[in-house]
Amino acid sequence: MVLIGWLYVVLMLAVAQNSLWATFSILFFLGFLPTLFIARMTRRRLRKRQELAQEQANQGKTLE
């Protein structure tokens, strides 16, 4: 929800610019890059949880 609000604010800021170069720069540096960073960090956290759950499942099988 916060990400959608952030992207809306960035879009409004970009639309208010006078030049096309400034518009695309704002969209890229304030919109695309932070969104990419958040997506990468979220995917990394999910992957770690999956690996941890898989390790715990494998340890449970070896103990039985």
PDB file of N, CA and C in Angstrom:
ATOM      1  N   MET A   1       0.814  -1.178   0.000  1.00  0.00           N
ATOM      2  CA  MET A   1       0.000   0.000   0.000  1.00  0.00           C
ATOM      3  C   MET A   1       0.865   1.253   0.000  1.00  0.00           C
ATOM      4  N   VAL A   2       1.926   1.219   0.786  1.00  0.00           N
ATOM      5  CA  VAL A   2       2.838   2.352   0.841  1.00  0.00           C
ATOM      6  C   VAL A   2       3.538   2.528  -0.505  1.00  0.00           C
ATOM      7  N   LEU A   3       3.889   1.431  -1.133  1.00  0.00           N
ATOM      8  CA  LEU A   3       4.562   1.495  -2.431  1.00  0.00           C
ATOM      9  C   LEU A   3       3.662   2.124  -3.490  1.00  0.00           C
ATOM     10  N   ILE A   4       2.393   1.789  -3.476  1.00  0.00           N
ATOM     11  CA  ILE A   4       1.454   2.374  -4.437  1.00  0.00           C
ATOM     12  C   ILE A   4       1.343   3.881  -4.205  1.00  0.00           C
ATOM     13  N   GLY A   5       1.281   4.296  -2.948  1.00  0.00           N
ATOM     14  CA  GLY A   5       1.240   5.726  -2.636  1.00  0.00           C
ATOM     15  C   GLY A   5       2.497   6.438  -3.083  1.00  0.00           C
ATOM     16  N   TRP A   6       3.646   5.811  -2.844  1.00  0.00           N
ATOM     17  CA  TRP A   6       4.915   6.392  -3.268  1.00  0.00           C
ATOM     18  C   TRP A   6       4.961   6.553  -4.786  1.00  0.00           C
ATOM     19  N   LEU A   7       4.550   5.537  -5.510  1.00  0.00           N
ATOM     20  CA  LEU A   7       4.570   5.618  -6.976  1.00  0.00           C
ATOM     21  C   LEU A   7       3.605   6.678  -7.492  1.00  0.00           C
ATOM     22  N   TYR A   8       2.481   6.866  -6.817  1.00  0.00           N
ATOM     23  CA  TYR A   8       1.543   7.915  -7.200  1.00  0.00           C
ATOM     24  C   TYR A   8       2.175   9.295  -7.026  1.00  0.00           C
ATOM     25  N   VAL A   9       2.831   9.517  -5.894  1.00  0.00           N
ATOM     26  CA  VAL A   9       3.485  10.797  -5.634  1.00  0.00           C
ATOM     27  C   VAL A   9       4.594  11.046  -6.652  1.00  0.00           C
ATOM     28  N   VAL A  10       5.370  10.022  -6.953  1.00  0.00           N
ATOM     29  CA  VAL A  10       6.447  10.169  -7.939  1.00  0.00           C
ATOM     30  C   VAL A  10       5.863  10.485  -9.311  1.00  0.00           C
ATOM     31  N   LEU A  11       4.779   9.834  -9.677  1.00  0.00           N
ATOM     32  CA  LEU A  11       4.139  10.100 -10.957  1.00  0.00           C
ATOM     33  C   LEU A  11       3.639  11.542 -11.030  1.00  0.00           C
ATOM     34  N   MET A  12       3.011  12.025  -9.970  1.00  0.00           N
ATOM     35  CA  MET A  12       2.529  13.407  -9.958  1.00  0.00           C
ATOM     36  C   MET A  12       3.685  14.390 -10.032  1.00  0.00           C
ATOM     37  N   LEU A  13       4.777  14.086  -9.357  1.00  0.00           N
ATOM     38  CA  LEU A  13       5.965  14.943  -9.412  1.00  0.00           C
ATOM     39  C   LEU A  13       6.559  14.954 -10.816  1.00  0.00           C
ATOM     40  N   ALA A  14       6.590  13.795 -11.452  1.00  0.00           N
ATOM     41  CA  ALA A  14       7.148  13.701 -12.794  1.00  0.00           C
ATOM     42  C   ALA A  14       6.287  14.431 -13.816  1.00  0.00           C
ATOM     43  N   VAL A  15       4.982  14.353 -13.666  1.00  0.00           N
ATOM     44  CA  VAL A  15       4.077  15.021 -14.608  1.00  0.00           C
ATOM     45  C   VAL A  15       4.222  16.539 -14.508  1.00  0.00           C
ATOM     46  N   ALA A  16       4.568  17.049 -13.348  1.00  0.00           N
ATOM     47  CA  ALA A  16       4.680  18.495 -13.145  1.00  0.00           C
ATOM     48  C   ALA A  16       5.975  19.086 -13.692  1.00  0.00           C
ATOM     49  N   GLN A  17       6.867  18.274 -14.200  1.00  0.00           N
ATOM     50  CA  GLN A  17       8.141  18.770 -14.708  1.00  0.00           C
ATOM     51  C   GLN A  17       7.974  19.436 -16.073  1.00  0.00           C
ATOM     52  N   ASN A  18       8.895  20.329 -16.387  1.00  0.00           N
ATOM     53  CA  ASN A  18       8.828  21.076 -17.640  1.00  0.00           C
ATOM     54  C   ASN A  18       9.430  20.332 -18.816  1.00  0.00           C
ATOM     55  N   SER A  19      10.427  19.513 -18.567  1.00  0.00           N
ATOM     56  CA  SER A  19      11.096  18.848 -19.684  1.00  0.00           C
ATOM     57  C   SER A  19      10.872  17.337 -19.614  1.00  0.00           C
ATOM     58  N   LEU A  20      10.958  16.734 -20.767  1.00  0.00           N
ATOM     59  CA  LEU A  20      10.796  15.285 -20.854  1.00  0.00           C
ATOM     60  C   LEU A  20      11.947  14.566 -20.161  1.00  0.00           C
ATOM     61  N   TRP A  21      13.144  15.125 -20.252  1.00  0.00           N
ATOM     62  CA  TRP A  21      14.322  14.545 -19.612  1.00  0.00           C
ATOM     63  C   TRP A  21      14.124  14.480 -18.094  1.00  0.00           C
ATOM     64  N   ALA A  22      13.632  15.565 -17.503  1.00  0.00           N
ATOM     65  CA  ALA A  22      13.399  15.594 -16.060  1.00  0.00           C
ATOM     66  C   ALA A  22      12.309  14.599 -15.665  1.00  0.00           C
ATOM     67  N   THR A  23      11.275  14.487 -16.486  1.00  0.00           N
ATOM     68  CA  THR A  23      10.185  13.549 -16.208  1.00  0.00           C
ATOM     69  C   THR A  23      10.706  12.122 -16.157  1.00  0.00           C
ATOM     70  N   PHE A  24      11.455  11.718 -17.178  1.00  0.00           N
ATOM     71  CA  PHE A  24      11.965  10.350 -17.208  1.00  0.00           C
ATOM     72  C   PHE A  24      13.015  10.103 -16.133  1.00  0.00           C
ATOM     73  N   SER A  25      13.800  11.118 -15.813  1.00  0.00           N
ATOM     74  CA  SER A  25      14.791  10.964 -14.746  1.00  0.00           C
ATOM     75  C   SER A  25      14.117  10.721 -13.400  1.00  0.00           C
ATOM     76  N   ILE A  26      13.084  11.492 -13.118  1.00  0.00           N
ATOM     77  CA  ILE A  26      12.367  11.327 -11.854  1.00  0.00           C
ATOM     78  C   ILE A  26      11.689   9.966 -11.801  1.00  0.00           C
ATOM     79  N   LEU A  27      11.051   9.574 -12.890  1.00  0.00           N
ATOM     80  CA  LEU A  27      10.393   8.266 -12.906  1.00  0.00           C
ATOM     81  C   LEU A  27      11.393   7.138 -12.705  1.00  0.00           C
ATOM     82  N   PHE A  28      12.574   7.262 -13.291  1.00  0.00           N
ATOM     83  CA  PHE A  28      13.574   6.205 -13.181  1.00  0.00           C
ATOM     84  C   PHE A  28      14.203   6.169 -11.787  1.00  0.00           C
ATOM     85  N   PHE A  29      14.714   7.326 -11.336  1.00  0.00           N
ATOM     86  CA  PHE A  29      15.472   7.341 -10.090  1.00  0.00           C
ATOM     87  C   PHE A  29      14.603   7.328  -8.836  1.00  0.00           C
ATOM     88  N   LEU A  30      13.408   7.874  -8.896  1.00  0.00           N
ATOM     89  CA  LEU A  30      12.548   7.887  -7.716  1.00  0.00           C
ATOM     90  C   LEU A  30      11.426   6.857  -7.785  1.00  0.00           C
ATOM     91  N   GLY A  31      11.182   6.298  -8.966  1.00  0.00           N
ATOM     92  CA  GLY A  31      10.112   5.333  -9.119  1.00  0.00           C
ATOM     93  C   GLY A  31      10.600   3.924  -9.376  1.00  0.00           C
ATOM     94  N   PHE A  32      11.333   3.753 -10.462  1.00  0.00           N
ATOM     95  CA  PHE A  32      11.741   2.414 -10.873  1.00  0.00           C
ATOM     96  C   PHE A  32      12.805   1.809  -9.957  1.00  0.00           C
ATOM     97  N   LEU A  33      13.866   2.532  -9.674  1.00  0.00           N
ATOM     98  CA  LEU A  33      14.953   1.973  -8.868  1.00  0.00           C
ATOM     99  C   LEU A  33      14.521   1.591  -7.444  1.00  0.00           C
ATOM    100  N   PRO A  34      13.788   2.456  -6.718  1.00  0.00           N
ATOM    101  CA  PRO A  34      13.342   2.019  -5.387  1.00  0.00           C
ATOM    102  C   PRO A  34      12.391   0.829  -5.430  1.00  0.00           C
ATOM    103  N   THR A  35      11.527   0.786  -6.456  1.00  0.00           N
ATOM    104  CA  THR A  35      10.613  -0.350  -6.584  1.00  0.00           C
ATOM    105  C   THR A  35      11.392  -1.635  -6.849  1.00  0.00           C
ATOM    106  N   LEU A  36      12.400  -1.552  -7.691  1.00  0.00           N
ATOM    107  CA  LEU A  36      13.251  -2.706  -7.971  1.00  0.00           C
ATOM    108  C   LEU A  36      13.969  -3.167  -6.704  1.00  0.00           C
ATOM    109  N   PHE A  37      14.459  -2.228  -5.919  1.00  0.00           N
ATOM    110  CA  PHE A  37      15.153  -2.555  -4.671  1.00  0.00           C
ATOM    111  C   PHE A  37      14.213  -3.259  -3.692  1.00  0.00           C
ATOM    112  N   ILE A  38      13.009  -2.745  -3.546  1.00  0.00           N
ATOM    113  CA  ILE A  38      12.045  -3.349  -2.625  1.00  0.00           C
ATOM    114  C   ILE A  38      11.658  -4.747  -3.091  1.00  0.00           C
ATOM    115  N   ALA A  39      11.450  -4.912  -4.402  1.00  0.00           N
ATOM    116  CA  ALA A  39      11.096  -6.232  -4.934  1.00  0.00           C
ATOM    117  C   ALA A  39      12.230  -7.232  -4.708  1.00  0.00           C
ATOM    118  N   ARG A  40      13.462  -6.801  -4.923  1.00  0.00           N
ATOM    119  CA  ARG A  40      14.611  -7.687  -4.732  1.00  0.00           C
ATOM    120  C   ARG A  40      14.766  -8.089  -3.269  1.00  0.00           C
ATOM    121  N   MET A  41      14.592  -7.134  -2.358  1.00  0.00           N
ATOM    122  CA  MET A  41      14.718  -7.443  -0.933  1.00  0.00           C
ATOM    123  C   MET A  41      13.592  -8.375  -0.468  1.00  0.00           C
ATOM    124  N   THR A  42      12.401  -8.170  -0.977  1.00  0.00           N
ATOM    125  CA  THR A  42      11.279  -9.033  -0.618  1.00  0.00           C
ATOM    126  C   THR A  42      11.500 -10.448  -1.130  1.00  0.00           C
ATOM    127  N   ARG A  43      11.975 -10.553  -2.364  1.00  0.00           N
ATOM    128  CA  ARG A  43      12.231 -11.883  -2.936  1.00  0.00           C
ATOM    129  C   ARG A  43      13.345 -12.588  -2.169  1.00  0.00           C
ATOM    130  N   ARG A  44      14.363 -11.847  -1.762  1.00  0.00           N
ATOM    131  CA  ARG A  44      15.459 -12.443  -1.000  1.00  0.00           C
ATOM    132  C   ARG A  44      14.957 -12.982   0.339  1.00  0.00           C
ATOM    133  N   ARG A  45      14.092 -12.213   1.012  1.00  0.00           N
ATOM    134  CA  ARG A  45      13.544 -12.651   2.298  1.00  0.00           C
ATOM    135  C   ARG A  45      12.690 -13.899   2.131  1.00  0.00           C
ATOM    136  N   LEU A  46      11.866 -13.948   1.089  1.00  0.00           N
ATOM    137  CA  LEU A  46      11.041 -15.132   0.851  1.00  0.00           C
ATOM    138  C   LEU A  46      11.887 -16.349   0.522  1.00  0.00           C
ATOM    139  N   ARG A  47      12.936 -16.154  -0.268  1.00  0.00           N
ATOM    140  CA  ARG A  47      13.814 -17.266  -0.611  1.00  0.00           C
ATOM    141  C   ARG A  47      14.513 -17.815   0.621  1.00  0.00           C
ATOM    142  N   LYS A  48      14.953 -16.934   1.533  1.00  0.00           N
ATOM    143  CA  LYS A  48      15.590 -17.389   2.770  1.00  0.00           C
ATOM    144  C   LYS A  48      14.620 -18.196   3.626  1.00  0.00           C
ATOM    145  N   ARG A  49      13.376 -17.733   3.715  1.00  0.00           N
ATOM    146  CA  ARG A  49      12.381 -18.469   4.496  1.00  0.00           C
ATOM    147  C   ARG A  49      12.127 -19.847   3.896  1.00  0.00           C
ATOM    148  N   GLN A  50      12.052 -19.925   2.573  1.00  0.00           N
ATOM    149  CA  GLN A  50      11.826 -21.214   1.919  1.00  0.00           C
ATOM    150  C   GLN A  50      13.002 -22.155   2.147  1.00  0.00           C
ATOM    151  N   GLU A  51      14.213 -21.648   2.044  1.00  0.00           N
ATOM    152  CA  GLU A  51      15.389 -22.491   2.277  1.00  0.00           C
ATOM    153  C   GLU A  51      15.431 -22.981   3.716  1.00  0.00           C
ATOM    154  N   LEU A  52      15.096 -22.102   4.655  1.00  0.00           N
ATOM    155  CA  LEU A  52      15.091 -22.482   6.060  1.00  0.00           C
ATOM    156  C   LEU A  52      14.031 -23.552   6.334  1.00  0.00           C
ATOM    157  N   ALA A  53      12.856 -23.384   5.751  1.00  0.00           N
ATOM    158  CA  ALA A  53      11.792 -24.370   5.932  1.00  0.00           C
ATOM    159  C   ALA A  53      12.186 -25.705   5.307  1.00  0.00           C
ATOM    160  N   GLN A  54      12.848 -25.660   4.166  1.00  0.00           N
ATOM    161  CA  GLN A  54      13.276 -26.893   3.511  1.00  0.00           C
ATOM    162  C   GLN A  54      14.354 -27.592   4.334  1.00  0.00           C
ATOM    163  N   GLU A  55      15.282 -26.824   4.904  1.00  0.00           N
ATOM    164  CA  GLU A  55      16.312 -27.422   5.754  1.00  0.00           C
ATOM    165  C   GLU A  55      15.692 -28.071   6.990  1.00  0.00           C
ATOM    166  N   GLN A  56      14.717 -27.408   7.583  1.00  0.00           N
ATOM    167  CA  GLN A  56      14.063 -27.970   8.757  1.00  0.00           C
ATOM    168  C   GLN A  56      13.290 -29.236   8.401  1.00  0.00           C
ATOM    169  N   ALA A  57      12.675 -29.254   7.231  1.00  0.00           N
ATOM    170  CA  ALA A  57      11.956 -30.458   6.795  1.00  0.00           C
ATOM    171  C   ALA A  57      12.935 -31.597   6.539  1.00  0.00           C
ATOM    172  N   ASN A  58      14.082 -31.288   5.963  1.00  0.00           N
ATOM    173  CA  ASN A  58      15.085 -32.321   5.710  1.00  0.00           C
ATOM    174  C   ASN A  58      15.681 -32.849   7.008  1.00  0.00           C
ATOM    175  N   GLN A  59      15.876 -31.992   7.989  1.00  0.00           N
ATOM    176  CA  GLN A  59      16.391 -32.448   9.267  1.00  0.00           C
ATOM    177  C   GLN A  59      15.379 -33.333   9.985  1.00  0.00           C
ATOM    178  N   GLY A  60      14.106 -33.017   9.850  1.00  0.00           N
ATOM    179  CA  GLY A  60      13.064 -33.830  10.466  1.00  0.00           C
ATOM    180  C   GLY A  60      13.003 -35.219   9.853  1.00  0.00           C
ATOM    181  N   LYS A  61      13.269 -35.326   8.549  1.00  0.00           N
ATOM    182  CA  LYS A  61      13.249 -36.635   7.883  1.00  0.00           C
ATOM    183  C   LYS A  61      14.450 -37.473   8.297  1.00  0.00           C
ATOM    184  N   THR A  62      15.608 -36.834   8.490  1.00  0.00           N
ATOM    185  CA  THR A  62      16.799 -37.597   8.829  1.00  0.00           C
ATOM    186  C   THR A  62      16.772 -38.074  10.276  1.00  0.00           C
ATOM    187  N   LEU A  63      16.055 -37.380  11.150  1.00  0.00           N
ATOM    188  CA  LEU A  63      16.005 -37.781  12.558  1.00  0.00           C
ATOM    189  C   LEU A  63      15.068 -38.954  12.771  1.00  0.00           C
ATOM    190  N   GLU A  64      14.099 -39.135  11.922  1.00  0.00           N
ATOM    191  CA  GLU A  64      13.120 -40.200  12.115  1.00  0.00           C
ATOM    192  C   GLU A  64      13.607 -41.522  11.700  1.00  0.00           C
TER     193      GLU A  64
END
